[in-house]
Short mmCIF file of C-alpha atoms and ligand atoms in Angstrom, two decimals:
data_model
loop_
_atom_site.label_atom_id
_atom_site.label_comp_id
_atom_site.label_asym_id
_atom_site.label_seq_id
_atom_site.Cartn_x
_atom_site.Cartn_y
_atom_site.Cartn_z
CA MET A 1 -17.77 23.08 4.71
CA THR A 2 -16.10 24.27 1.54
CA GLU A 3 -17.09 23.45 -2.11
CA HIS A 4 -13.98 22.90 -4.23
CA ARG A 5 -14.27 23.15 -8.03
CA THR A 6 -11.53 21.76 -10.21
CA GLN A 7 -10.87 20.44 -13.67
CA VAL A 8 -8.70 17.56 -12.30
CA LEU A 9 -9.38 15.91 -8.97
CA ILE A 10 -6.73 13.42 -7.87
CA ILE A 11 -7.70 10.98 -5.09
CA GLY A 12 -4.53 9.72 -3.34
CA SER A 13 -1.11 11.11 -2.53
CA GLY A 14 1.18 8.17 -3.22
CA PRO A 15 3.59 8.06 -6.18
CA ALA A 16 0.69 7.72 -8.63
CA GLY A 17 -1.39 10.62 -7.30
CA LEU A 18 1.52 12.99 -6.80
CA THR A 19 3.01 12.31 -10.26
CA ALA A 20 -0.44 12.85 -11.78
CA GLY A 21 -0.47 16.17 -9.87
CA ILE A 22 2.94 17.23 -11.26
CA TYR A 23 1.80 16.59 -14.86
CA ALA A 24 -1.69 18.09 -14.52
CA ALA A 25 -0.27 21.20 -12.82
CA ARG A 26 2.30 21.68 -15.59
CA ALA A 27 -0.58 21.47 -18.05
CA ASN A 28 -2.09 24.45 -16.18
CA ARG A 29 -5.11 22.56 -14.88
CA ALA A 30 -4.49 23.52 -11.18
CA PRO A 31 -5.30 20.06 -9.89
CA LEU A 32 -6.52 19.23 -6.47
CA ILE A 33 -4.92 16.22 -4.72
CA VAL A 34 -6.85 14.73 -1.82
CA SER A 35 -4.30 13.08 0.43
CA GLY A 36 -6.24 10.42 2.23
CA MET A 37 -5.20 9.00 5.61
CA GLN A 38 -1.70 8.01 4.43
CA LEU A 39 -0.07 11.14 3.04
CA GLY A 40 2.69 9.91 0.68
CA GLY A 41 1.17 6.40 0.40
CA GLN A 42 2.76 3.05 1.19
CA LEU A 43 6.33 4.02 0.66
CA THR A 44 6.22 6.10 3.82
CA THR A 45 6.09 2.84 5.73
CA THR A 46 9.49 1.60 4.40
CA SER A 47 12.98 2.60 5.44
CA GLY A 48 15.17 2.36 2.39
CA ILE A 49 14.39 2.36 -1.35
CA GLU A 50 17.10 1.17 -3.70
CA ASN A 51 15.15 0.79 -6.96
CA TYR A 52 13.58 4.21 -7.60
CA PRO A 53 15.61 5.75 -10.43
CA GLY A 54 17.50 8.95 -9.79
CA PHE A 55 18.94 8.16 -6.44
CA GLU A 56 22.27 6.43 -6.60
CA GLU A 57 22.29 5.98 -2.79
CA GLU A 58 19.41 4.37 -0.91
CA ILE A 59 16.66 6.90 -0.06
CA GLY A 60 14.20 6.73 2.84
CA GLY A 61 10.58 6.17 1.84
CA LEU A 62 9.36 9.19 3.81
CA GLU A 63 12.06 11.45 2.28
CA LEU A 64 11.22 10.33 -1.25
CA MET A 65 7.55 11.00 -0.79
CA GLU A 66 8.14 14.40 0.87
CA ARG A 67 10.27 15.41 -2.07
CA MET A 68 7.54 14.25 -4.52
CA GLN A 69 4.92 16.16 -2.53
CA LYS A 70 7.00 19.38 -2.61
CA GLN A 71 7.62 18.98 -6.30
CA ALA A 72 3.88 18.60 -7.01
CA GLU A 73 3.06 21.68 -4.88
CA ARG A 74 5.82 23.85 -6.39
CA VAL A 75 4.54 23.30 -9.91
CA GLY A 76 0.93 24.22 -8.94
CA SER A 77 -0.95 21.28 -7.40
CA LYS A 78 -3.03 21.95 -4.28
CA LEU A 79 -2.88 19.28 -1.64
CA LEU A 80 -5.90 18.91 0.64
CA TYR A 81 -5.75 16.87 3.82
CA ASP A 82 -9.04 15.00 3.55
CA THR A 83 -10.37 11.52 2.74
CA ILE A 84 -13.02 10.92 0.14
CA THR A 85 -16.00 9.06 1.59
CA GLU A 86 -18.53 9.30 -1.25
CA ALA A 87 -18.22 9.57 -5.03
CA ASP A 88 -21.00 10.08 -7.53
CA LEU A 89 -19.68 9.18 -10.96
CA LYS A 90 -23.09 9.23 -12.64
CA VAL A 91 -23.35 12.99 -12.67
CA ARG A 92 -21.40 15.53 -14.74
CA PRO A 93 -19.29 17.11 -13.36
CA PHE A 94 -18.38 14.37 -10.87
CA VAL A 95 -19.18 15.04 -7.20
CA CYS A 96 -17.16 13.65 -4.34
CA LYS A 97 -17.55 14.24 -0.61
CA GLY A 98 -14.82 14.31 1.99
CA ASP A 99 -14.60 13.18 5.61
CA SER A 100 -14.17 16.89 6.47
CA GLY A 101 -17.65 17.66 5.09
CA ASP A 102 -16.15 19.41 2.03
CA THR A 103 -17.52 18.80 -1.46
CA TYR A 104 -15.30 18.28 -4.56
CA ILE A 105 -16.76 19.01 -8.00
CA ALA A 106 -14.52 17.86 -10.88
CA ASP A 107 -14.56 17.58 -14.64
CA THR A 108 -12.09 14.63 -14.52
CA LEU A 109 -11.12 12.33 -11.79
CA ILE A 110 -7.90 10.37 -11.28
CA ILE A 111 -8.28 7.48 -8.85
CA ALA A 112 -4.91 6.72 -7.24
CA THR A 113 -6.10 5.25 -3.96
CA GLY A 114 -3.49 2.49 -3.89
CA ALA A 115 -3.69 -0.64 -1.79
CA SER A 116 -3.73 -1.64 1.87
CA PRO A 117 -2.34 -4.67 3.74
CA ARG A 118 -4.48 -7.81 3.69
CA LYS A 119 -5.62 -9.44 6.86
CA MET A 120 -5.09 -13.13 7.74
CA ASP A 121 -8.54 -13.51 9.22
CA ILE A 122 -7.59 -16.00 11.93
CA PRO A 123 -8.45 -15.96 15.62
CA GLY A 124 -6.62 -13.38 17.69
CA GLU A 125 -5.80 -11.06 14.72
CA ASP A 126 -8.32 -8.36 15.66
CA LYS A 127 -7.98 -8.89 19.44
CA TYR A 128 -4.22 -8.26 19.45
CA ARG A 129 -4.05 -5.66 16.69
CA GLY A 130 -1.99 -2.92 18.18
CA PHE A 131 -1.00 -5.20 21.09
CA GLY A 132 1.45 -7.40 19.17
CA VAL A 133 -0.20 -7.73 15.79
CA SER A 134 1.08 -5.24 13.24
CA TYR A 135 1.16 -4.64 9.46
CA CYS A 136 4.15 -2.40 9.34
CA ALA A 137 7.59 -3.19 10.70
CA THR A 138 9.10 0.27 10.22
CA CYS A 139 6.09 1.79 12.02
CA ASP A 140 5.98 -0.62 14.99
CA GLY A 141 9.30 -2.59 15.00
CA PHE A 142 10.81 -0.24 17.54
CA PHE A 143 8.42 -1.60 20.30
CA TYR A 144 9.96 -5.10 19.97
CA ARG A 145 13.66 -4.24 20.56
CA GLY A 146 15.41 -7.28 22.13
CA LYS A 147 12.24 -9.44 21.82
CA GLU A 148 11.21 -12.39 19.58
CA VAL A 149 9.02 -11.59 16.64
CA CYS A 150 7.38 -13.40 13.67
CA VAL A 151 6.87 -12.23 10.17
CA ILE A 152 4.27 -13.95 7.95
CA GLY A 153 4.52 -14.10 4.14
CA GLY A 154 6.99 -14.93 1.37
CA GLY A 155 6.97 -11.85 -0.84
CA ASN A 156 9.22 -8.76 -0.96
CA THR A 157 7.40 -7.11 1.92
CA ALA A 158 7.76 -10.08 4.32
CA VAL A 159 11.50 -10.59 3.57
CA GLU A 160 12.26 -6.90 3.80
CA GLU A 161 10.37 -6.66 7.08
CA ALA A 162 12.27 -9.68 8.51
CA LEU A 163 15.56 -8.12 7.50
CA TYR A 164 14.56 -4.73 9.04
CA LEU A 165 13.36 -6.39 12.25
CA SER A 166 16.60 -8.41 12.59
CA GLY A 167 18.31 -5.12 13.40
CA LEU A 168 15.93 -4.69 16.40
CA ALA A 169 14.56 -8.00 17.66
CA SER A 170 16.51 -10.77 19.36
CA LYS A 171 15.12 -13.29 16.85
CA VAL A 172 12.88 -13.26 13.80
CA TYR A 173 10.82 -16.22 12.62
CA LEU A 174 9.87 -15.88 9.01
CA ILE A 175 6.73 -18.03 8.49
CA HIS A 176 5.83 -18.90 4.92
CA ARG A 177 3.21 -21.29 3.64
CA ARG A 178 5.47 -22.76 0.88
CA ASP A 179 9.16 -23.75 0.74
CA ALA A 180 9.95 -21.25 -1.96
CA PHE A 181 9.75 -17.49 -1.63
CA ARG A 182 8.45 -15.13 -4.25
CA ALA A 183 10.61 -12.28 -2.98
CA GLU A 184 13.46 -11.05 -5.16
CA LYS A 185 16.57 -13.31 -5.05
CA VAL A 186 18.80 -10.59 -3.64
CA LEU A 187 16.47 -10.14 -0.66
CA GLN A 188 16.15 -13.95 -0.12
CA GLU A 189 19.94 -14.35 -0.08
CA LYS A 190 20.28 -11.64 2.59
CA ALA A 191 17.54 -13.29 4.72
CA PHE A 192 18.99 -16.83 4.47
CA ALA A 193 22.47 -15.46 5.45
CA ASN A 194 21.09 -13.57 8.45
CA PRO A 195 21.77 -15.55 11.65
CA LYS A 196 18.90 -13.85 13.50
CA ILE A 197 16.28 -15.03 10.97
CA GLU A 198 14.87 -18.60 11.32
CA MET A 199 12.78 -19.85 8.42
CA VAL A 200 9.52 -21.64 9.29
CA LEU A 201 8.55 -23.08 5.90
CA ASP A 202 5.53 -24.96 4.65
CA SER A 203 3.68 -23.53 7.60
CA VAL A 204 0.44 -21.54 8.06
CA PRO A 205 -0.44 -19.55 11.12
CA THR A 206 -3.68 -20.77 12.70
CA GLU A 207 -4.06 -18.48 15.78
CA PHE A 208 -2.48 -15.56 17.61
CA THR A 209 -2.53 -16.19 21.39
CA GLY A 210 -1.57 -14.03 24.33
CA THR A 211 -2.41 -12.58 27.76
CA GLU A 212 -5.60 -10.83 28.74
CA ASN A 213 -4.34 -8.36 31.42
CA PRO A 214 -2.40 -6.63 30.17
CA LEU A 215 -3.54 -7.47 26.63
CA GLY A 216 -0.57 -8.68 24.66
CA LEU A 217 0.49 -11.29 22.17
CA THR A 218 2.78 -14.10 23.46
CA ALA A 219 2.75 -16.73 20.64
CA VAL A 220 1.83 -17.63 17.08
CA LYS A 221 0.31 -21.05 16.55
CA VAL A 222 1.39 -22.60 13.20
CA LYS A 223 0.55 -25.77 11.35
CA ASN A 224 2.98 -27.48 8.95
CA VAL A 225 0.93 -28.13 5.74
CA LYS A 226 2.98 -31.17 4.81
CA THR A 227 3.23 -32.99 8.17
CA GLU A 228 0.10 -31.46 9.81
CA GLU A 229 2.32 -30.95 12.84
CA GLU A 230 1.25 -28.00 15.10
CA ARG A 231 3.59 -25.78 17.20
CA SER A 232 3.45 -22.58 19.10
CA ILE A 233 6.15 -20.04 18.34
CA PRO A 234 6.84 -17.58 21.16
CA ALA A 235 6.61 -14.00 19.98
CA HIS A 236 5.75 -10.58 21.37
CA GLY A 237 5.12 -9.16 17.91
CA VAL A 238 3.84 -10.55 14.66
CA PHE A 239 4.08 -8.66 11.40
CA ILE A 240 1.61 -9.70 8.79
CA ALA A 241 2.83 -9.26 5.16
CA VAL A 242 0.55 -11.46 3.06
CA GLY A 243 -0.19 -9.04 0.26
CA TYR A 244 -2.34 -6.08 -0.46
CA ARG A 245 -5.98 -5.37 -1.46
CA PRO A 246 -6.99 -2.44 -3.67
CA ASN A 247 -8.77 0.54 -2.01
CA THR A 248 -11.79 0.57 -4.29
CA SER A 249 -14.80 -0.03 -2.00
CA LEU A 250 -15.64 3.66 -2.33
CA PHE A 251 -16.44 3.16 -6.02
CA ALA A 252 -18.27 -0.20 -5.68
CA GLY A 253 -20.98 -0.65 -8.29
CA GLN A 254 -19.77 2.35 -10.34
CA ILE A 255 -16.35 1.39 -11.65
CA ASP A 256 -15.53 -1.92 -13.38
CA THR A 257 -13.10 -3.99 -11.29
CA ASP A 258 -11.78 -7.52 -11.51
CA GLU A 259 -12.73 -10.16 -8.96
CA ALA A 260 -10.11 -8.98 -6.47
CA GLY A 261 -11.35 -5.39 -6.74
CA PHE A 262 -8.54 -3.87 -8.89
CA ILE A 263 -9.89 -1.28 -11.29
CA ILE A 264 -9.95 -2.40 -14.89
CA THR A 265 -8.53 0.11 -17.41
CA LYS A 266 -8.56 0.03 -21.22
CA PRO A 267 -5.45 -1.61 -22.84
CA ASN A 268 -2.34 0.69 -22.69
CA SER A 269 -4.40 3.36 -20.98
CA THR A 270 -5.59 4.53 -17.60
CA ALA A 271 -9.18 5.17 -18.87
CA THR A 272 -11.82 3.31 -16.85
CA ASN A 273 -15.33 2.33 -18.04
CA ILE A 274 -16.50 5.89 -17.18
CA ASP A 275 -15.52 8.70 -19.54
CA GLY A 276 -13.40 11.26 -17.65
CA VAL A 277 -12.46 8.90 -14.88
CA PHE A 278 -8.87 7.58 -14.98
CA SER A 279 -7.05 5.30 -12.62
CA ALA A 280 -3.32 4.94 -11.79
CA GLY A 281 -0.97 3.01 -9.59
CA ASP A 282 -1.47 -0.06 -7.36
CA VAL A 283 -5.24 0.34 -7.31
CA LYS A 284 -5.34 -0.79 -10.98
CA ASN A 285 -2.23 -2.98 -11.00
CA PRO A 286 -2.54 -6.42 -9.47
CA LEU A 287 0.76 -7.74 -10.80
CA TYR A 288 3.86 -5.50 -10.59
CA ARG A 289 3.29 -3.11 -7.76
CA GLN A 290 6.27 -0.84 -7.78
CA ALA A 291 6.59 2.93 -7.10
CA VAL A 292 8.11 3.69 -10.49
CA ILE A 293 5.25 1.91 -12.19
CA ALA A 294 2.72 3.84 -10.08
CA ALA A 295 4.44 7.08 -10.91
CA GLY A 296 4.52 6.24 -14.60
CA SER A 297 0.82 5.42 -14.66
CA GLY A 298 0.08 8.63 -12.73
CA CYS A 299 1.86 10.49 -15.51
CA LEU A 300 -0.23 8.73 -18.14
CA ALA A 301 -3.49 9.38 -16.25
CA ALA A 302 -2.72 13.13 -16.14
CA LEU A 303 -1.83 13.17 -19.90
CA GLU A 304 -5.08 11.35 -20.69
CA ALA A 305 -7.19 13.60 -18.43
CA GLU A 306 -5.61 16.56 -20.25
CA LYS A 307 -6.51 15.15 -23.63
CA PHE A 308 -10.05 14.48 -22.43
CA LEU A 309 -10.39 18.07 -21.20
CA SER A 310 -8.98 19.57 -24.40
CA VAL A 311 -11.36 17.46 -26.63
CA ASN A 312 -14.41 18.27 -24.46
CA GLU A 313 -13.69 21.98 -23.97
P1 LIG B 1 -0.23 4.14 -2.49
O1 LIG B 1 1.22 4.32 -2.23
O2 LIG B 1 -0.88 2.98 -1.81
O3 LIG B 1 -1.00 5.45 -2.12
C1 LIG B 1 -2.37 5.51 -2.08
C2 LIG B 1 -2.84 6.88 -1.58
O4 LIG B 1 -4.24 6.90 -1.67
C3 LIG B 1 -2.50 7.26 -0.15
O5 LIG B 1 -1.98 8.53 -0.13
C4 LIG B 1 -3.82 7.11 0.61
O6 LIG B 1 -3.87 8.00 1.68
C5 LIG B 1 -4.77 7.58 -0.49
N1 LIG B 1 -6.14 7.13 -0.33
C6 LIG B 1 -6.72 5.94 -0.17
N2 LIG B 1 -8.05 6.00 0.02
C7 LIG B 1 -8.34 7.34 -0.13
C8 LIG B 1 -9.57 7.98 -0.07
N3 LIG B 1 -10.78 7.41 0.17
N4 LIG B 1 -9.52 9.35 -0.21
C9 LIG B 1 -8.35 9.98 -0.42
N5 LIG B 1 -7.17 9.35 -0.51
C10 LIG B 1 -7.17 8.04 -0.36
N6 LIG B 1 8.04 -0.23 -4.39
C11 LIG B 1 9.22 0.01 -5.01
O7 LIG B 1 9.26 0.41 -6.17
N7 LIG B 1 10.38 -0.06 -4.27
C12 LIG B 1 10.39 -0.39 -2.95
O8 LIG B 1 11.45 -0.51 -2.33
C13 LIG B 1 9.12 -0.69 -2.33
N8 LIG B 1 9.12 -0.96 -1.04
C14 LIG B 1 7.92 -1.21 -0.48
C15 LIG B 1 7.87 -1.53 0.93
C16 LIG B 1 6.69 -1.73 1.57
C17 LIG B 1 6.67 -2.07 3.04
C18 LIG B 1 5.47 -1.65 0.82
C19 LIG B 1 4.17 -1.86 1.56
C20 LIG B 1 5.49 -1.33 -0.56
C21 LIG B 1 6.72 -1.15 -1.21
N9 LIG B 1 6.77 -0.87 -2.52
C22 LIG B 1 7.96 -0.60 -3.11
C23 LIG B 1 5.52 -0.77 -3.38
C24 LIG B 1 5.12 0.72 -3.49
O9 LIG B 1 5.00 1.30 -2.22
C25 LIG B 1 3.77 0.85 -4.24
O10 LIG B 1 3.85 0.17 -5.51
C26 LIG B 1 3.39 2.32 -4.44
O11 LIG B 1 3.38 3.03 -3.23
C27 LIG B 1 1.97 2.41 -5.08
O12 LIG B 1 1.72 3.80 -5.23
P2 LIG B 1 0.22 4.33 -5.35
O13 LIG B 1 0.35 5.79 -5.51
O14 LIG B 1 -0.48 3.58 -6.42
O15 LIG B 1 -0.53 3.94 -4.03
P1 LIG B 2 2.92 -10.45 -2.46
O1 LIG B 2 4.06 -10.37 -3.40
O2 LIG B 2 1.49 -10.64 -2.96
O3 LIG B 2 3.22 -11.63 -1.49
C1 LIG B 2 2.32 -12.07 -0.51
C2 LIG B 2 2.89 -13.28 0.25
O4 LIG B 2 1.97 -13.70 1.26
C3 LIG B 2 3.08 -14.46 -0.68
O5 LIG B 2 4.29 -15.06 -0.38
C4 LIG B 2 1.92 -15.36 -0.34
O6 LIG B 2 2.25 -16.74 -0.46
C5 LIG B 2 1.65 -15.03 1.17
N1 LIG B 2 0.25 -15.19 1.48
C6 LIG B 2 -0.83 -14.68 0.83
N2 LIG B 2 -1.96 -15.01 1.49
C7 LIG B 2 -1.60 -15.77 2.55
C8 LIG B 2 -2.29 -16.39 3.61
N3 LIG B 2 -3.62 -16.33 3.71
N4 LIG B 2 -1.60 -17.11 4.50
C9 LIG B 2 -0.26 -17.18 4.46
N5 LIG B 2 0.54 -16.60 3.49
C10 LIG B 2 -0.18 -15.90 2.54
O7 LIG B 2 2.80 -9.14 -1.48
P2 LIG B 2 3.98 -8.17 -0.92
O8 LIG B 2 5.16 -8.94 -0.52
O9 LIG B 2 3.28 -7.31 0.01
O10 LIG B 2 4.33 -7.35 -2.21
C11 LIG B 2 3.27 -6.55 -2.83
C12 LIG B 2 3.85 -5.80 -4.03
O11 LIG B 2 4.71 -4.75 -3.51
C13 LIG B 2 4.71 -6.70 -4.87
O12 LIG B 2 4.47 -6.37 -6.26
C14 LIG B 2 6.12 -6.34 -4.48
O13 LIG B 2 7.07 -6.58 -5.46
C15 LIG B 2 6.02 -4.90 -4.10
N6 LIG B 2 7.08 -4.60 -3.15
C16 LIG B 2 8.29 -4.32 -3.66
C17 LIG B 2 9.35 -4.13 -2.83
C18 LIG B 2 10.73 -3.80 -3.44
O14 LIG B 2 10.77 -3.58 -4.62
N7 LIG B 2 11.80 -3.89 -2.74
C19 LIG B 2 9.17 -4.24 -1.46
C20 LIG B 2 7.97 -4.47 -0.98
C21 LIG B 2 6.89 -4.71 -1.81
P3 LIG B 2 2.52 -17.39 -1.84
O15 LIG B 2 3.93 -16.99 -2.24
O16 LIG B 2 2.42 -18.89 -1.50
O17 LIG B 2 1.45 -16.95 -2.78
#
């Protein structure tokens, strides 16, 4: 069990955390970045990124994040493979504990813990998780080659996942609770033009059903919200893409959040209600969750942490 002492502790290794690391390291603060369970963050679960500036050709999510990580380390950030399980923000300096048993003592803290997929909370979801129910097409899609699958949701993630799965599965049912998608128009057009994707609109899943032995999903029950008609769609895999929830439970009762749990920061700033604690990326942004925005706010968090340290030195 090691005690780590730092001026800047960054929790999270997605675009927000790694960019904060690049800026804090270049300010000579030798930041520590604690990676969490998902080194590189959410983008590591997607195949091709077309909207991150600087890459005229599509770049893989994993490759982009590996490059960001190498850049952060090259300029002087130290990456630690641990997950923070406790944080005491009432004491100065701040004290965090890791899953490894290590302790982190920090003058400033940048919370960049991002967001995780939301569950549907319907019967069968937990039972078939890992046995047909998935939250990541690029991670698990391979298991459903030549089979029928469903995707649930109407946002960018759902439509991208349906398009990705259409290259593997025999058929993709895209189930959405309304008749209009919130996904970008360019993605919608691709999905509607794809002969392997069948739209199941105005419909909500009510149950995931399957076999016991071996345990495995065989169908998704859906209900049409306009006609109340119910049907069972045959599927070996279902990919749930109904949005994300912020990873803030660790700071419950210490940091101000909105009703959904997103960290509240001061206007045009990454400063939280606690002096010396800053927050960047999806964990504080309920609206436009994009990698470039996360990276930008990671930069701002590092600049604001630097100013805080200079003023308080
Ligand atoms: P995240 O990427 O969520 O990273 C959070 C980090 O915090 C992770 O490293 C995690 O391990 C760590 N963490 C969490 N809890 C702890 C803890 N207790 N201790 C230590 N570490 C912790 N955006 C685009 O701009 N373009 C795209 O094409 C695009 N495609 C996407 C495709 C998919 C399938 C998904 C899901 C998202 C996509 N996005 C895209 C959105 C983009 O991924 C996010 O906006 C971005 O990753 C947010 O970055 P972040 O650093 O705030 O958080
Ligand atoms: P999202 O935009 O919040 O969309 C969630 C979808 O799930 C919505 O269509 C919503 O329906 C539906 N939904 C929510 N709860 C539901 C429930 N209980 N039952 C059935 N359906 C439900 O989430 P996202 O698609 O994961 O995107 C998250 C963020 O990441 C967005 O900001 C997105 O732009 C970004 N992202 C970007 C890219 C890209 O740039 N290419 C790719 C992926 C993600 P309603 O529409 O009716 O509300």
